[in-house]
Structure formats: C-alpha cells, structure tokens
Short mmCIF file of C-alpha atoms and ligand atoms in Angstrom, two decimals:
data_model
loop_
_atom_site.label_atom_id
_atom_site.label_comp_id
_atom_site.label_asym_id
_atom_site.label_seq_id
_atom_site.Cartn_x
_atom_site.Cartn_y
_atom_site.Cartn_z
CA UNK A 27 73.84 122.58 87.52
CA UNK A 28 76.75 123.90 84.84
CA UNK A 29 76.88 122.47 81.26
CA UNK A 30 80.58 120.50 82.26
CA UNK A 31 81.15 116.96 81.87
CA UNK A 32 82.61 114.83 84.15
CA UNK A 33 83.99 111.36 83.72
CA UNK A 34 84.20 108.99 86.20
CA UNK A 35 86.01 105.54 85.43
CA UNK A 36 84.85 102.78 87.88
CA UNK A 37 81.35 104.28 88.62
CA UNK A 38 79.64 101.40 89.19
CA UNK A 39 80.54 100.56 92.45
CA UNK A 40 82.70 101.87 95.77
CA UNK A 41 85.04 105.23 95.36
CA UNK A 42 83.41 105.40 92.19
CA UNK A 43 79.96 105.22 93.09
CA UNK A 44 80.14 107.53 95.76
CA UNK A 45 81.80 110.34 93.95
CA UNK A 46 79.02 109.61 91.10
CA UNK A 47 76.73 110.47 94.11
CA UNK A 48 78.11 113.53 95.30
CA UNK A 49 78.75 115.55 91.70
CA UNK A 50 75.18 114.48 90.20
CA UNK A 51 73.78 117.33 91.10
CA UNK A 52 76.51 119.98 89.77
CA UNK A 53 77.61 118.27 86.84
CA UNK A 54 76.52 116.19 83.54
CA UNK A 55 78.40 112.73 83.76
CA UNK A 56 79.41 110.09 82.26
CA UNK A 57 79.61 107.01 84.43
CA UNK A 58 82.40 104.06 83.58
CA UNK A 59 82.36 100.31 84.24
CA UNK A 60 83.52 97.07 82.58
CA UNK A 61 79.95 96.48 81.10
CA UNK A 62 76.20 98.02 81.79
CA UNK A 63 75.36 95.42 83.91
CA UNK A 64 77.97 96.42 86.65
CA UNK A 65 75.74 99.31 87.33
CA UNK A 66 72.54 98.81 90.08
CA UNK A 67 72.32 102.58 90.88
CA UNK A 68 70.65 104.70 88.04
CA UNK A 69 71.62 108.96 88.16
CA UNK A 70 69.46 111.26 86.63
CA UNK A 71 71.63 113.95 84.07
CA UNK A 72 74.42 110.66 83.21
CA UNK A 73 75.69 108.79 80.13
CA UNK A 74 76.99 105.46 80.56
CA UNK A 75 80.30 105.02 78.54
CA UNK A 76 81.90 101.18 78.96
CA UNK A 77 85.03 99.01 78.09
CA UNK A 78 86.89 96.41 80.16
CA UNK A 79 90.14 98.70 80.51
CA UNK A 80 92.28 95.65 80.59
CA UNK A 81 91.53 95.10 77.03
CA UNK A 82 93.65 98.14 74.94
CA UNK A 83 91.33 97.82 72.14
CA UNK A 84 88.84 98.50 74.23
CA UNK A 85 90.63 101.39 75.79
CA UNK A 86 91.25 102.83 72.37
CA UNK A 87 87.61 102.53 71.32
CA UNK A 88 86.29 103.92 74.64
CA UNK A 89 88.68 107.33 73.90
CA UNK A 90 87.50 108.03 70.81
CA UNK A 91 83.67 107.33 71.66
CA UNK A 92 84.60 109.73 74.14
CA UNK A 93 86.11 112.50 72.39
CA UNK A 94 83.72 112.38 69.98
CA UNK A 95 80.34 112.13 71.92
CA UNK A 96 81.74 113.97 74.61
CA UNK A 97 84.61 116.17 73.52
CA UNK A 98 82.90 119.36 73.29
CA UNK A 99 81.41 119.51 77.43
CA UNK A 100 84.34 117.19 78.81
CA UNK A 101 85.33 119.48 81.94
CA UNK A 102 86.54 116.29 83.98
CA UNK A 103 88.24 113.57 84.09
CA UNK A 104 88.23 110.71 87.83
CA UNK A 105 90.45 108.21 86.73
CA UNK A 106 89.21 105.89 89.35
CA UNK A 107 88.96 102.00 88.31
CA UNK A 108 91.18 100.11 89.78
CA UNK A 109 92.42 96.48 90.42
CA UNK A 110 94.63 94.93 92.52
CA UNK A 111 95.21 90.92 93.15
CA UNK A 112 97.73 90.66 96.02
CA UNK A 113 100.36 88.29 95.76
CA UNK A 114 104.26 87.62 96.30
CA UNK A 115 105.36 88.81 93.13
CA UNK A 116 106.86 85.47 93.31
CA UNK A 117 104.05 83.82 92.46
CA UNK A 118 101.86 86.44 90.74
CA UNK A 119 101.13 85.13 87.20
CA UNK A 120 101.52 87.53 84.17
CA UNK A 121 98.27 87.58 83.72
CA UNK A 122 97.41 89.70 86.52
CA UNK A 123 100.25 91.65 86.22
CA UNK A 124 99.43 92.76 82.80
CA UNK A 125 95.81 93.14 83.94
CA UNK A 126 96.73 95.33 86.60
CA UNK A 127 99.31 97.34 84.49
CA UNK A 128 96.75 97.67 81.99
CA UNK A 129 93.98 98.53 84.27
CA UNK A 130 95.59 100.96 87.09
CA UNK A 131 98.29 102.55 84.87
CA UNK A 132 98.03 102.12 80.77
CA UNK A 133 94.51 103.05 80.77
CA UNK A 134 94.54 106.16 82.65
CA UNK A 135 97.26 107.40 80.57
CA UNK A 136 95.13 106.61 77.50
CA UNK A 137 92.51 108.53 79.02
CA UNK A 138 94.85 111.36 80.29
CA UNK A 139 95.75 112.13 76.69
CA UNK A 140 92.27 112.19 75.47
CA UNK A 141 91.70 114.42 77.57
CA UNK A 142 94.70 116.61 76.98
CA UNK A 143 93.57 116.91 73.50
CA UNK A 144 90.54 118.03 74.23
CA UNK A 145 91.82 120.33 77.39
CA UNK A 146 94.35 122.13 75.01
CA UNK A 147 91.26 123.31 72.89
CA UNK A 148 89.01 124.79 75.86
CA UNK A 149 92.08 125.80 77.44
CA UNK A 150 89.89 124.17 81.17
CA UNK A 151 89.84 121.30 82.80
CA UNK A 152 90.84 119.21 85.71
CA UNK A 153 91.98 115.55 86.10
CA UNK A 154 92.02 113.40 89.13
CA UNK A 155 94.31 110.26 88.95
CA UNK A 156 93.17 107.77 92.22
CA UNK A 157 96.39 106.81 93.17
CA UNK A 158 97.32 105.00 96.72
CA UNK A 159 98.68 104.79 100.23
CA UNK A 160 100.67 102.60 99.07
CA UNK A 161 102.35 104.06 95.66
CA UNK A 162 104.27 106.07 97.89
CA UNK A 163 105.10 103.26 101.15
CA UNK A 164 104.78 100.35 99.13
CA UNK A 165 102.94 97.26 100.23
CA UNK A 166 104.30 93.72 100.67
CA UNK A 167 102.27 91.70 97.93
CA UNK A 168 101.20 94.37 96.40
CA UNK A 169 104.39 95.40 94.44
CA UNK A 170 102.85 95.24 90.89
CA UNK A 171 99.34 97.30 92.47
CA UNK A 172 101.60 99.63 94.02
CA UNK A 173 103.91 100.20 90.76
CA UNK A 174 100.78 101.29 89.07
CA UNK A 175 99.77 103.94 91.93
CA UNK A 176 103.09 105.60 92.06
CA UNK A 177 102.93 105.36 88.85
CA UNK A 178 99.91 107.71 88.30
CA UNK A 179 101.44 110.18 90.57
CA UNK A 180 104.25 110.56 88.57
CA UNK A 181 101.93 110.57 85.78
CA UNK A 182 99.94 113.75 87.17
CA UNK A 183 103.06 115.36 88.29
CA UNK A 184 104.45 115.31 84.88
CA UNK A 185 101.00 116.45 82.59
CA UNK A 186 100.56 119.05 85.26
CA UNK A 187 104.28 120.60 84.11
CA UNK A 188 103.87 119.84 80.08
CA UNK A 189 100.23 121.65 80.22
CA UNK A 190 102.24 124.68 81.39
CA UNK A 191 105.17 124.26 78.69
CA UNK A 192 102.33 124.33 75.96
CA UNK A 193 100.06 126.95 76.79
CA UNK A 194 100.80 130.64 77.55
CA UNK A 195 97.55 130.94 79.63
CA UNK A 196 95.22 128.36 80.57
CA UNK A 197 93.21 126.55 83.73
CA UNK A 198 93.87 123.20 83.65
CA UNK A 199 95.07 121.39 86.24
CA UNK A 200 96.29 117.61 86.57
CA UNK A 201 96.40 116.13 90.41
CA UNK A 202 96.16 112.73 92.14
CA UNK A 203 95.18 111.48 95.38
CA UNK A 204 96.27 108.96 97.40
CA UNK A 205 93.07 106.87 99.73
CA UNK A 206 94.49 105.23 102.86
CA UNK A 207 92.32 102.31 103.88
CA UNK A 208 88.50 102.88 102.49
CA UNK A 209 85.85 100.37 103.26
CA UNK A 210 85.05 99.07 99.52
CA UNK A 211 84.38 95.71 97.80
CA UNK A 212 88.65 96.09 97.64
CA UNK A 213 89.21 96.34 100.84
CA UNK A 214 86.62 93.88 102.13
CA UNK A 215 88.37 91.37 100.81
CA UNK A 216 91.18 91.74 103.38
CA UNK A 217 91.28 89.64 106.42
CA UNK A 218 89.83 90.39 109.82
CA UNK A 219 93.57 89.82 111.05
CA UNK A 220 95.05 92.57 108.34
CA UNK A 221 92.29 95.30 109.03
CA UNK A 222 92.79 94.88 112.72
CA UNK A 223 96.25 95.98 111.99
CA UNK A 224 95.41 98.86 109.74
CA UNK A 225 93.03 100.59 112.34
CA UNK A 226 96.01 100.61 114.87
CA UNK A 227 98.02 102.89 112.36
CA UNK A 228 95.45 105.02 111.41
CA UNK A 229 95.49 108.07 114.21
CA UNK A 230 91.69 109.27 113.26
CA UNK A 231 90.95 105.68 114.90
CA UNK A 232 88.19 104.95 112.06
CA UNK A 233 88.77 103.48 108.20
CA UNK A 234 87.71 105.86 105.50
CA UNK A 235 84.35 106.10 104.19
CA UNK A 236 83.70 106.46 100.45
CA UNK A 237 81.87 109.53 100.83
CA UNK A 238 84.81 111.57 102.62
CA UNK A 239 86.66 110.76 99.02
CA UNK A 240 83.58 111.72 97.50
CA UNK A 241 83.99 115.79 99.59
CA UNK A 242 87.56 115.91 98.53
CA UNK A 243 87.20 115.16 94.87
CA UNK A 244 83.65 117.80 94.50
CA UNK A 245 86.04 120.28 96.32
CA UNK A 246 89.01 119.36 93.76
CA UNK A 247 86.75 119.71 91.06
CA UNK A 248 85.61 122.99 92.09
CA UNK A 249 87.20 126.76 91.95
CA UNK A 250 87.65 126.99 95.15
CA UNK A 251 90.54 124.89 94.15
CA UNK A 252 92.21 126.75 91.80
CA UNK A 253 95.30 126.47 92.94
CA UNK A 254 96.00 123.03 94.02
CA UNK A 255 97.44 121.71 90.91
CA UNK A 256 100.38 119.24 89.88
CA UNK A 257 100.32 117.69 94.08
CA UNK A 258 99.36 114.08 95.60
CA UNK A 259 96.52 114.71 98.31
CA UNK A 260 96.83 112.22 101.10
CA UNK A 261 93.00 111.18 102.21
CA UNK A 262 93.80 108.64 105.03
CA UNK A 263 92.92 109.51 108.67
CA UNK A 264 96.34 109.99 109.17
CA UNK A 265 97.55 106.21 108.28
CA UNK A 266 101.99 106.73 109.06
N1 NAP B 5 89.29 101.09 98.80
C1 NAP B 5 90.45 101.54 99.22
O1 NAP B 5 90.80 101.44 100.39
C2 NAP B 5 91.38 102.22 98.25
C3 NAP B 5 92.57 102.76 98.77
C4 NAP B 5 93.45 103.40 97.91
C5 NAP B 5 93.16 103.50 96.57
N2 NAP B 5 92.03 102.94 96.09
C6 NAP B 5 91.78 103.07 94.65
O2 NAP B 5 90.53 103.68 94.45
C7 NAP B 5 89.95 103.19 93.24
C8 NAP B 5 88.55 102.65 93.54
O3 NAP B 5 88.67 101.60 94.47
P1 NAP B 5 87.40 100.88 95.12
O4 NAP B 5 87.82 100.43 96.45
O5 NAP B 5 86.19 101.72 94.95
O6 NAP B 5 87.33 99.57 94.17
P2 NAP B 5 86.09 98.58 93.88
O7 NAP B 5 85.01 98.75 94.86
O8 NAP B 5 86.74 97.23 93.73
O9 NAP B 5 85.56 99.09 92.43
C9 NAP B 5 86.42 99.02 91.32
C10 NAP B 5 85.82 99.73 90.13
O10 NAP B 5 86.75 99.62 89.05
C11 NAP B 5 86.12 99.01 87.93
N3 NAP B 5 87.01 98.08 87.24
C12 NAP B 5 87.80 97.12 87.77
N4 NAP B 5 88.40 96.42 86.80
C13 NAP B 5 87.97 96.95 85.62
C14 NAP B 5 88.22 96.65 84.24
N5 NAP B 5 89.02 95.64 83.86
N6 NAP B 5 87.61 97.39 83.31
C15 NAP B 5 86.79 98.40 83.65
N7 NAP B 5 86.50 98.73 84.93
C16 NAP B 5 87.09 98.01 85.89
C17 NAP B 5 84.96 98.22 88.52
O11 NAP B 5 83.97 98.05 87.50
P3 NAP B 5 83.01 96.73 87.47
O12 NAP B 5 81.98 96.94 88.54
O13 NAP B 5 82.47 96.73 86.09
O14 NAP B 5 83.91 95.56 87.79
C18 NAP B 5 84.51 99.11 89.66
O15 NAP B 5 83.65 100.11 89.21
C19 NAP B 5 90.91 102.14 92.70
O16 NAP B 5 91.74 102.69 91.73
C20 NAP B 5 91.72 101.74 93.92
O17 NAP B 5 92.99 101.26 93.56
C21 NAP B 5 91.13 102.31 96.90
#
C-alpha cells in the first residue's frame, strides 16, 4: 500500500466500480458519485467525495473540497462518470445535451486543472480521461455523447504537451482510453437487436468485462508505465 491518492469519478457503479476494486489494495482513494446513496459497495482505505457533475457549482465546489482535503496525497486522477442519452440529434432536447456536455466533457476539464495545479507542485502524477469507441468512429444517435469522448482525447493529448512546455523535469503523464462495448448499467440498456450486432464486429467474439478495464487502468497507473503518456488506448476486443 503507498501513501498516493487516487480519484475515481463514477465509483459507484460499473467501470467505476470495478477499477475502485482493483486499486483498493495499492492505493488510498477517493470514490465519486452523484450522491452517497449511489454507493452499495463499502472499500476499506476510501473517502467518499460527491457532486452531481452536471451541476457547475457543484463541480466547482467538489475541486476545491478536493484540493484542499486532498491536495497534498492526490497521485491520480480516473475521470470516469459518464452519461449518454441516445437520440437523433434531431430530437435530443437541450437539456440532455447540456447534461451530457457538462457531465462527459466540462467536468473532467474542471477536474483536469485541479489536478494540474496540484501536479505542477509534486512535479507526479497521472490522469486517465475514459473516453470511447465511439469519439473516434462516431455513433449514429450518439453525436452529442460522442462529441464529449473525442473531446477528452483531445483534451489529454493537449495537457500531456502543456505539462512538458511548463516543467523542465517532471513525471506526469495525461492519457485516455477508449472502452469498446463493456457490459454496464450503460450498455444494458441497449437492445437485444443492437448488441447482437456489436458481438459480430468484435473479433475477440466476447463484450468487455469491467474488470479487463479495471487491469489496464492499475497497469496505467503504475511505473511499469512510464512511458505511455499523451496516447488513446483502445480496450475493445478488437471492435473495427
Ligand atoms: N460501458 C461501456 O461499454 C462503455 C464504453 C465506452 C466508454 N464508456 C465510458 O466509461 C465510463 C463509465 O461507464 P459505465 O458503463 O460504467 O457507466 P454506468 O454504469 O452508467 O455508471 C456511470 C457512473 O457515472 C456516474 N454519473 C453519471 N451521471 C453523473 C452525474 N450527473 N454526476 C455525477 N456522477 C454521475 C454514476 O453515478 P451515480 O451512480 O451516482 O448515478 C455512475 O457512477 C463512462 O464515461 C462511459 O461513457 C463506457
């Protein structure tokens, strides 16, 4: 067990839960959801930190709680909640547009510069952005949810390139990764018809598990990545 911090947005349930899971034992965290009631798994060594990241105010509050009960150990940072509502953009009202803007995209970048901040002290630190499949193919009715994913790759690309224009030396590194088709609450949602056409494309002939997200961000986290920095990893059985 090491003294770092890691936080996990959207802990309470799926991707989230699972890589809550897998880092307990290495790391201190602190666990993210819209309120303490979205959480039915308790993890020994973890701080529960929440805000409904739709709301800015909220977003702003949860930073600053987080810098300043956090700041010193933050090592960390799974920007993993997520939302999507799939619709022709046609029809989508703004409502759910702005909720998944605010959600998938504004608050990660909120997050991303709290972090910064902090990073630029301790000179460490990694963040994971949980982008998409489909930020980078796109996604009939999913053009808004899809905006946002791309968006966060862009996003990593770019902090990953300022961190090096402001620091002479340092080991921080900014990433995303993109999930294929992982069975979650999200996904469940989908129907039978849909998934049956999914598991054609995907080559390893099986949908994701959360838990094979859960290996790749521990091994992102880790050292033994100390090189993979400012890239999108593709986690999707091979999904074309
Ligand atoms: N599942 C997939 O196949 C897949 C594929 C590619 C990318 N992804 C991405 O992976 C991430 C996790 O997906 P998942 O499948 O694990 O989703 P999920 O099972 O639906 O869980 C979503 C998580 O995000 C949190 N969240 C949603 N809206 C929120 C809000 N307004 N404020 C605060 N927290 C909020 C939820 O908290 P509450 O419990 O409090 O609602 C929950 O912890 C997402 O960013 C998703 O876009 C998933």
């Amino acid at each position: 067990m090491t003294n770092k911090k890691i936080l996990i947005t959207g802990a309470s349930r799926g991707l989230g839960l699972a890589i809550s899971k897998k880092l307990s034992s290495q790391y201190e965290l602190i666990l993210h959801a819209s309120s303490k009631e979205s959480f039915t798994t308790t993890l020994p060594n973890s701080h529960i930190l929440c805000a409904d990241l739709s709301n800015p105010e909220q977003v702003s509050d949860f930073c600053k709680q987080l810098k300043k009960e956090h700041g010193g150990e933050l090592y960390g940072v799974i920007n993993n909640a997520g939302v999507t509502f799939d619709n022709s953009l046609i029809f989508q009202p703004e409502k759910a547009i702005d909720t998944m803007l605010n959600v998938n995209l504004r608050a990660p970048i909120m997050i991303c510069k709290t972090a910064m901040k902090i990073f630029s002290l301790s000179k460490k630190g990694v963040i994971i952005n949980i982008s998409s499949v489909v930020g980078e193919t796109g996604n009939a009715f999913q053009a808004v949810y899809a905006s946002t994913k791309a968006g966060l790759v862009a996003l990593s690309r770019s902090l990953a390139q300022e961190v090096a224009a402001l620091n002479e030396e340092h080991s921080i590194r900014v990433l995303s990764i993109s999930p294929g088709f992982i069975e979650t609450d999200m996904t469940d949602k989908l129907p039978e018809k849909e998934k049956e056409k999914y598991l054609k494309m995907i080559p390893s002939k099986r949908f994701g598990k959360a838990e094979d997200v859960a290996e790749l961000i521990s091994f992102l986290l880790s050292e033994q990545s100390a090189y993979v920095n400012g890239t999108n990893i593709h986690i999707n059985g091979g999904l074309a």
